[in-house]
Tab-separated table of C-alpha atoms in Angstrom:
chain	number	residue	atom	x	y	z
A	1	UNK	CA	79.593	6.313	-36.420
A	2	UNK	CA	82.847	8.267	-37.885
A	3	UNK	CA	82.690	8.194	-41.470
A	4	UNK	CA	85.374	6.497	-41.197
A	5	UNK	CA	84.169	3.603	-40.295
A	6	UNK	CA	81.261	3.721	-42.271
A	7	UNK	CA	84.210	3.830	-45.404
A	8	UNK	CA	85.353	0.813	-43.250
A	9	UNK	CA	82.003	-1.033	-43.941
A	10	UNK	CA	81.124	0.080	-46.970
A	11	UNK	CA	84.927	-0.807	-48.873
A	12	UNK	CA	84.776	-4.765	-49.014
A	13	UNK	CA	83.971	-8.037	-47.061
A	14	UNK	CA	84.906	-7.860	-43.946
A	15	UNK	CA	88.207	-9.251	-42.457
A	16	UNK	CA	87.698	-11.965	-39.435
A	17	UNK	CA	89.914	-14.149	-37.043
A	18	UNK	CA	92.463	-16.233	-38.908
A	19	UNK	CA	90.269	-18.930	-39.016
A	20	UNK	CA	87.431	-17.739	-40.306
A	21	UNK	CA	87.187	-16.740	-43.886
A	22	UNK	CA	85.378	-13.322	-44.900
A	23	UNK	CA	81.796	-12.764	-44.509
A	24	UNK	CA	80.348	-11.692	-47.627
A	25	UNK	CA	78.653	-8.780	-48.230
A	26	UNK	CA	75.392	-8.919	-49.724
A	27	UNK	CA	76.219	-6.043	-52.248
A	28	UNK	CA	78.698	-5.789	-54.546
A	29	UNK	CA	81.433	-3.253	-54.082
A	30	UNK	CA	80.596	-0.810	-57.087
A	31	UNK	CA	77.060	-0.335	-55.132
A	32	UNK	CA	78.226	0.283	-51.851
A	33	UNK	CA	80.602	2.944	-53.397
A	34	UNK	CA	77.708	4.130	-55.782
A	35	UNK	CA	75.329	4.512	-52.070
A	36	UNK	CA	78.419	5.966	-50.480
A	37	UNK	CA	78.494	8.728	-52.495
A	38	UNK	CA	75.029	9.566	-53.129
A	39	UNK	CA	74.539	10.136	-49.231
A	40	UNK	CA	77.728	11.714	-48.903
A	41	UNK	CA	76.516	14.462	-52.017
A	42	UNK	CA	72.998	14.353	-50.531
A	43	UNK	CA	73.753	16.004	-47.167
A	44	UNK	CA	76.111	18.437	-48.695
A	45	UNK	CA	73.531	19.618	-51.138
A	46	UNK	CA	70.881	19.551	-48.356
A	47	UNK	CA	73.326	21.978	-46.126
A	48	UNK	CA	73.890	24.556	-48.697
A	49	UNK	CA	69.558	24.635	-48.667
A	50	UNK	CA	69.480	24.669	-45.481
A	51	UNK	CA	71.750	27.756	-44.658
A	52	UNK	CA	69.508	29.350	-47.454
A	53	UNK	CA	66.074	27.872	-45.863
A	54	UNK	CA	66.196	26.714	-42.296
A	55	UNK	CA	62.792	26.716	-41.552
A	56	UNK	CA	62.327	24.162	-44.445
A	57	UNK	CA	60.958	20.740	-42.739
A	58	UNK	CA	61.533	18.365	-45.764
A	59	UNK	CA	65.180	20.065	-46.458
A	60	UNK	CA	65.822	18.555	-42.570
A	61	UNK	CA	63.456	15.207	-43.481
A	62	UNK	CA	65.865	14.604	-46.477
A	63	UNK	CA	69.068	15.046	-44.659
A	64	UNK	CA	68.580	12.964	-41.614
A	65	UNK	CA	67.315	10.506	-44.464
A	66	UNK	CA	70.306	10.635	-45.893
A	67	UNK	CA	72.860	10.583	-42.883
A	68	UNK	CA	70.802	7.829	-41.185
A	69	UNK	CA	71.880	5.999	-44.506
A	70	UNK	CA	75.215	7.157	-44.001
A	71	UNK	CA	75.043	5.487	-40.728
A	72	UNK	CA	75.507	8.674	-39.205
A	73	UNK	CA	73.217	7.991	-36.178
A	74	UNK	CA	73.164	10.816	-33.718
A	75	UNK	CA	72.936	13.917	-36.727
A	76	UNK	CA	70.166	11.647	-38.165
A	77	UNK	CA	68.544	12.269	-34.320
A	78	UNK	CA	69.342	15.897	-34.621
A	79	UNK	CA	67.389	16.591	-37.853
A	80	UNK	CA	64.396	14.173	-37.081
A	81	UNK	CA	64.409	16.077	-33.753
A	82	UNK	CA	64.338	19.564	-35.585
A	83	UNK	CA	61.252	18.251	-37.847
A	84	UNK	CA	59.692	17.963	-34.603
A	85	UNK	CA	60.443	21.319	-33.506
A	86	UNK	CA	59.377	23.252	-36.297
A	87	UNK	CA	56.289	21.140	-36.330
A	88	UNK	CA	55.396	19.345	-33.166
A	89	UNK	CA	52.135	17.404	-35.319
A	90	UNK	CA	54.814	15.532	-36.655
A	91	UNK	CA	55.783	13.825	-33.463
A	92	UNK	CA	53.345	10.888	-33.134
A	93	UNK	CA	53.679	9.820	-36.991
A	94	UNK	CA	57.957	9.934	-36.870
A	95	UNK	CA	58.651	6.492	-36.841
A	96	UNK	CA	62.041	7.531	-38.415
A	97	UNK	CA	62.764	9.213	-35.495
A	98	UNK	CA	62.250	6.051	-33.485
A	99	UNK	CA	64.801	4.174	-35.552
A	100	UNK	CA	67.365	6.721	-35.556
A	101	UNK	CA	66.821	7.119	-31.558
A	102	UNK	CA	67.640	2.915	-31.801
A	103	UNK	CA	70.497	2.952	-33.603
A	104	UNK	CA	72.265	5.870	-31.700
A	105	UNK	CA	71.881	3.795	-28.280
A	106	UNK	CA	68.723	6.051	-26.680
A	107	UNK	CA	67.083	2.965	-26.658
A	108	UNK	CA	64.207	4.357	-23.929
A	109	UNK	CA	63.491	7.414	-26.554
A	110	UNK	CA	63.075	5.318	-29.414
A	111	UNK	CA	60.588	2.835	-26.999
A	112	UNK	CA	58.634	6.415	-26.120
A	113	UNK	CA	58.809	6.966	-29.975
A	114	UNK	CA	57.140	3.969	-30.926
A	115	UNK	CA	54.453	3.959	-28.143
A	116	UNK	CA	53.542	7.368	-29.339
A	117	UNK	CA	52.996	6.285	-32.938
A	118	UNK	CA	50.788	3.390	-31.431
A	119	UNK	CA	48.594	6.514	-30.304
A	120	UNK	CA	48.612	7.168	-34.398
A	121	UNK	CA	48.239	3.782	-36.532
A	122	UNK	CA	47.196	0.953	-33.843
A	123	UNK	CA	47.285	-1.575	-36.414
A	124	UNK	CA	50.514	-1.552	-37.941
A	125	UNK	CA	52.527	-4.402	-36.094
A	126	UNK	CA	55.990	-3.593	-37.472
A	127	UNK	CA	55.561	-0.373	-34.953
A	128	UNK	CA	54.841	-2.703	-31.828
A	129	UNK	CA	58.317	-4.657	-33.505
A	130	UNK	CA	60.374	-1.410	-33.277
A	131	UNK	CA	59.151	-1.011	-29.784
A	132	UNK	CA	60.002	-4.396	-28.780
A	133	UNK	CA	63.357	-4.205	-30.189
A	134	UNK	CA	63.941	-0.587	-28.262
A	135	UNK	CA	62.420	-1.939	-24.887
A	136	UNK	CA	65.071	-5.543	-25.087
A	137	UNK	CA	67.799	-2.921	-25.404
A	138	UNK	CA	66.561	-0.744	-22.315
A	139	UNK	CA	64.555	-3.152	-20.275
A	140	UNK	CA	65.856	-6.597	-21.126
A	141	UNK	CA	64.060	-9.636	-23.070
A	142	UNK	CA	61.337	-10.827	-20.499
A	143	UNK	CA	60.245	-7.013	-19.464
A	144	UNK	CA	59.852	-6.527	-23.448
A	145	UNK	CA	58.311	-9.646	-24.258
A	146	UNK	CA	55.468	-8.845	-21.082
A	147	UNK	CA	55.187	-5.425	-22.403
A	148	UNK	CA	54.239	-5.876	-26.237
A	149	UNK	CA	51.869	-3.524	-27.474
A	150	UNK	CA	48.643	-5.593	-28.413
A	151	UNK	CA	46.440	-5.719	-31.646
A	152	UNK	CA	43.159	-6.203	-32.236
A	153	UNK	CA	42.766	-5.629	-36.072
A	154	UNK	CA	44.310	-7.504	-39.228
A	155	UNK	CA	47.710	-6.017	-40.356
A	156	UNK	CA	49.396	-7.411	-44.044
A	157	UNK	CA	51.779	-10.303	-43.959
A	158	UNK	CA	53.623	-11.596	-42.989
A	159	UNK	CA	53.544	-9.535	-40.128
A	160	UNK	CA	51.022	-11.057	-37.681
A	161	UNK	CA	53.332	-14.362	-38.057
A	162	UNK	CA	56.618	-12.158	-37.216
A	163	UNK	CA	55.057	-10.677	-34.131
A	164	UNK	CA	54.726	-13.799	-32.907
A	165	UNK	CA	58.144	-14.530	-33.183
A	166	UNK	CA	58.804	-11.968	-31.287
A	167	UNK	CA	56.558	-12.977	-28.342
A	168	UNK	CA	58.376	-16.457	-28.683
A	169	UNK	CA	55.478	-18.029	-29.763
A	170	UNK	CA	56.780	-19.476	-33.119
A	171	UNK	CA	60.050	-19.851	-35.018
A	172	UNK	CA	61.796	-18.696	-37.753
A	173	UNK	CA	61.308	-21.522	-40.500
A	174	UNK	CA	57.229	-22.007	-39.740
A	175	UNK	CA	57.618	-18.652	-41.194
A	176	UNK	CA	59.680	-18.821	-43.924
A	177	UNK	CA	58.110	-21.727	-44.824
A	178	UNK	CA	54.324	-20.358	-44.531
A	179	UNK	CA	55.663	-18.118	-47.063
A	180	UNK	CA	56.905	-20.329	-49.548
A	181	UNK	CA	53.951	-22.489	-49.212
A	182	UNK	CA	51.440	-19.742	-49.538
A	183	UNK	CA	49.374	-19.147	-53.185
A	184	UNK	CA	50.457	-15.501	-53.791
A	185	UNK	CA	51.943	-14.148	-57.397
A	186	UNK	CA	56.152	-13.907	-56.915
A	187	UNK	CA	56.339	-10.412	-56.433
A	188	UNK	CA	54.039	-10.728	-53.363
A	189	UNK	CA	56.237	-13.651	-52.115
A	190	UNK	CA	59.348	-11.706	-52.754
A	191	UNK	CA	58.203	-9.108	-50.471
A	192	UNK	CA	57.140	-11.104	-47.443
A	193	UNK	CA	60.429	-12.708	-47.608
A	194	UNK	CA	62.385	-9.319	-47.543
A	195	UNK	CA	60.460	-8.766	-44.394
A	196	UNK	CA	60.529	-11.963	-42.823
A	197	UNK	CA	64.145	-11.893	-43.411
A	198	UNK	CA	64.784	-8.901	-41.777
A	199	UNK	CA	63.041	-9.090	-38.966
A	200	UNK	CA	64.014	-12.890	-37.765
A	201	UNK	CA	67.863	-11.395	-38.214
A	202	UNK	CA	66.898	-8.529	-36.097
A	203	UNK	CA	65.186	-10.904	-33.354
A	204	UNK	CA	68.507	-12.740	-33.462
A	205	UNK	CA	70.192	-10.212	-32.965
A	206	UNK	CA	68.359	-8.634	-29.820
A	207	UNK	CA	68.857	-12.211	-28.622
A	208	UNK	CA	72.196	-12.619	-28.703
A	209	UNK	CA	72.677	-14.994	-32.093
A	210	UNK	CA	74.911	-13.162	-34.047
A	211	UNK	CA	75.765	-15.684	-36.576
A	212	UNK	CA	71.858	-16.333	-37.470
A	213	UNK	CA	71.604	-12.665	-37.565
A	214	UNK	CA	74.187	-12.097	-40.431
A	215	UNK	CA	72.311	-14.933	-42.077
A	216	UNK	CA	69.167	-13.650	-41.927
A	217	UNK	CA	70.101	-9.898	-42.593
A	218	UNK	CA	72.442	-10.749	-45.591
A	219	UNK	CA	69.319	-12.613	-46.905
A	220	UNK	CA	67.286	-9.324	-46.368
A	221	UNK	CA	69.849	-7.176	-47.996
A	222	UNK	CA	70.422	-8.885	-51.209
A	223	UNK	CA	66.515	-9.433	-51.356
A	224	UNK	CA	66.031	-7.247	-55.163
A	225	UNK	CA	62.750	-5.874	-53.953
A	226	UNK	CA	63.777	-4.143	-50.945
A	227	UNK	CA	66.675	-2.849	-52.752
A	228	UNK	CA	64.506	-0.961	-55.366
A	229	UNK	CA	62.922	2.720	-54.779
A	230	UNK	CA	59.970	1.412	-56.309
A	231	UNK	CA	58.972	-0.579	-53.788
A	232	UNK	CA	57.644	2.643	-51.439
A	233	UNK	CA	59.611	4.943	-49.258
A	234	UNK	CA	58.709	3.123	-46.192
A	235	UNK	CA	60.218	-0.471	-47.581
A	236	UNK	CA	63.037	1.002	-49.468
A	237	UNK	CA	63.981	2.971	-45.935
A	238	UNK	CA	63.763	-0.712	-44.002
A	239	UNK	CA	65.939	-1.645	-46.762
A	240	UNK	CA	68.386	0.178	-45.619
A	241	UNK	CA	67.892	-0.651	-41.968
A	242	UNK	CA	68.523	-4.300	-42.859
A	243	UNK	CA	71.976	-3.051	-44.266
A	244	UNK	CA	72.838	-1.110	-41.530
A	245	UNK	CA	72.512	-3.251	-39.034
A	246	UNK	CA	74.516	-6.172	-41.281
A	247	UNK	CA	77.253	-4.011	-41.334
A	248	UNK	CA	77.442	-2.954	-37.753
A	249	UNK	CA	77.220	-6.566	-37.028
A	250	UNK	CA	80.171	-7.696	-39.230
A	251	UNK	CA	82.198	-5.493	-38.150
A	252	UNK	CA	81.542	-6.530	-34.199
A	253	UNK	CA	82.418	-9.960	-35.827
A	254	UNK	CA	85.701	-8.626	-37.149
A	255	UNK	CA	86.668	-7.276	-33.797
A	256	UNK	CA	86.103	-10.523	-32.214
């Protein structure tokens, strides 16, 4: 994406047909501006280091971080892609890799990605999601939904439940309400519902509901636990994800 657009995104609600009225965005302006310019600083920073250091893996790990945040797809490929070179070990662990290949359109990479990393954790679920959502994109909703990667062992909630949205076998609100009904501490709750959240707007999504999908995602995005670093590099990251793809939706909205 051309920053921009990504300016585009990131400067207000987003205008719609006469009609309509706005859609919201989940975050307020002053922190879209404030994440703006943090990614923006981030990968000029991480260039100077890297002229100094290019054989530096983390310097290229940070900076494909940080465009991928920027929304800045394909050079978010290229640096993932370079981690990989300088270290092919890395390849069956970098899920990141598998996200970025998603969002730049090389859906059948990011599929390859995320059947690798099956080869590396066979339990965590959200991988087999990634997959899924890759493989609708190449293959189309019934090949996906016949291929999904299977699981024999326990993963943590609420992510057995989501998978089998995915494999049409439940629906969004048994979810959402399993959640609310379950006896875990608030903080626990608030984090299954980030999840949840994001991944029923991203089903949506793949199948075509747009409107549920801003629902959902917005829901994911203004979720306060996802939002914070503290909550782990991997949930902070998905965080973003959520964001991004809100965005790219409402502005496919605005077009229409």
């Amino acid at each position: 994406m051309h920053a921009s657009v990504c300016v585009l995104l990131i400067a207000g609600w987003t205008a719609v047909g006469p009609d309509a009225p706005p859609d919201p965005h989940p975050l307020p302006a002053d922190e879209r501006e404030r994440i703006q310019q943090q990614y923006q600083s981030a990968v000029e920073e991480l260039t100077r280091r890297i002229a100094r250091d290019p054989e530096r893996i983390e310097l290229y790990s940070r900076r494909g971080d940080a465009y991928f945040f920027l929304a800045d797809f394909k050079k978010a490929v290229a640096d993932y892609d370079r981690m990989v070179a300088l270290d092919p070990n890395l390849e069956t662990s970098h899920w990141r890799r598998g996200i970025a290949y998603f969002y730049a359109g090389e859906h059948a990479k990011a599929a390859r990605q995320f059947e690798v990393y099956h080869t590396f954790d066979n339990v965590d679920r959200e991988n087999g999601i990634w997959r899924f959502l890759s493989q609708v994109k190449a293959d189309g909703l019934a090949k996906a939904r016949e291929g999904l990667l299977k699981y024999e062992k326990d993963d943590r909630e609420p992510f057995p439940a989501v998978y089998r949205l995915f494999a049409g076998q439940t629906a969004p609100g048994e979810i959402l309400d399993a959640i609310r009904e379950a006896k875990i501490d608030p903080a626990e709750r608030e984090k299954r519902v980030f999840y949840a959240q994001l991944y029923i707007g991203l089903n949506d999504a793949v199948e075509d509901q747009p409107e549920e999908a801003l629902r959902h995602l917005r829901e994911a995005v203004a979720n306060r636990w996802g939002a914070r670093p503290d909550s782990g590099y991997g949930p902070h990251y998905m965080w973003h994800v959520g964001r991004l793809h809100y965005e790219l939706l409402a502005r496919r909205r605005a077009a229409n």
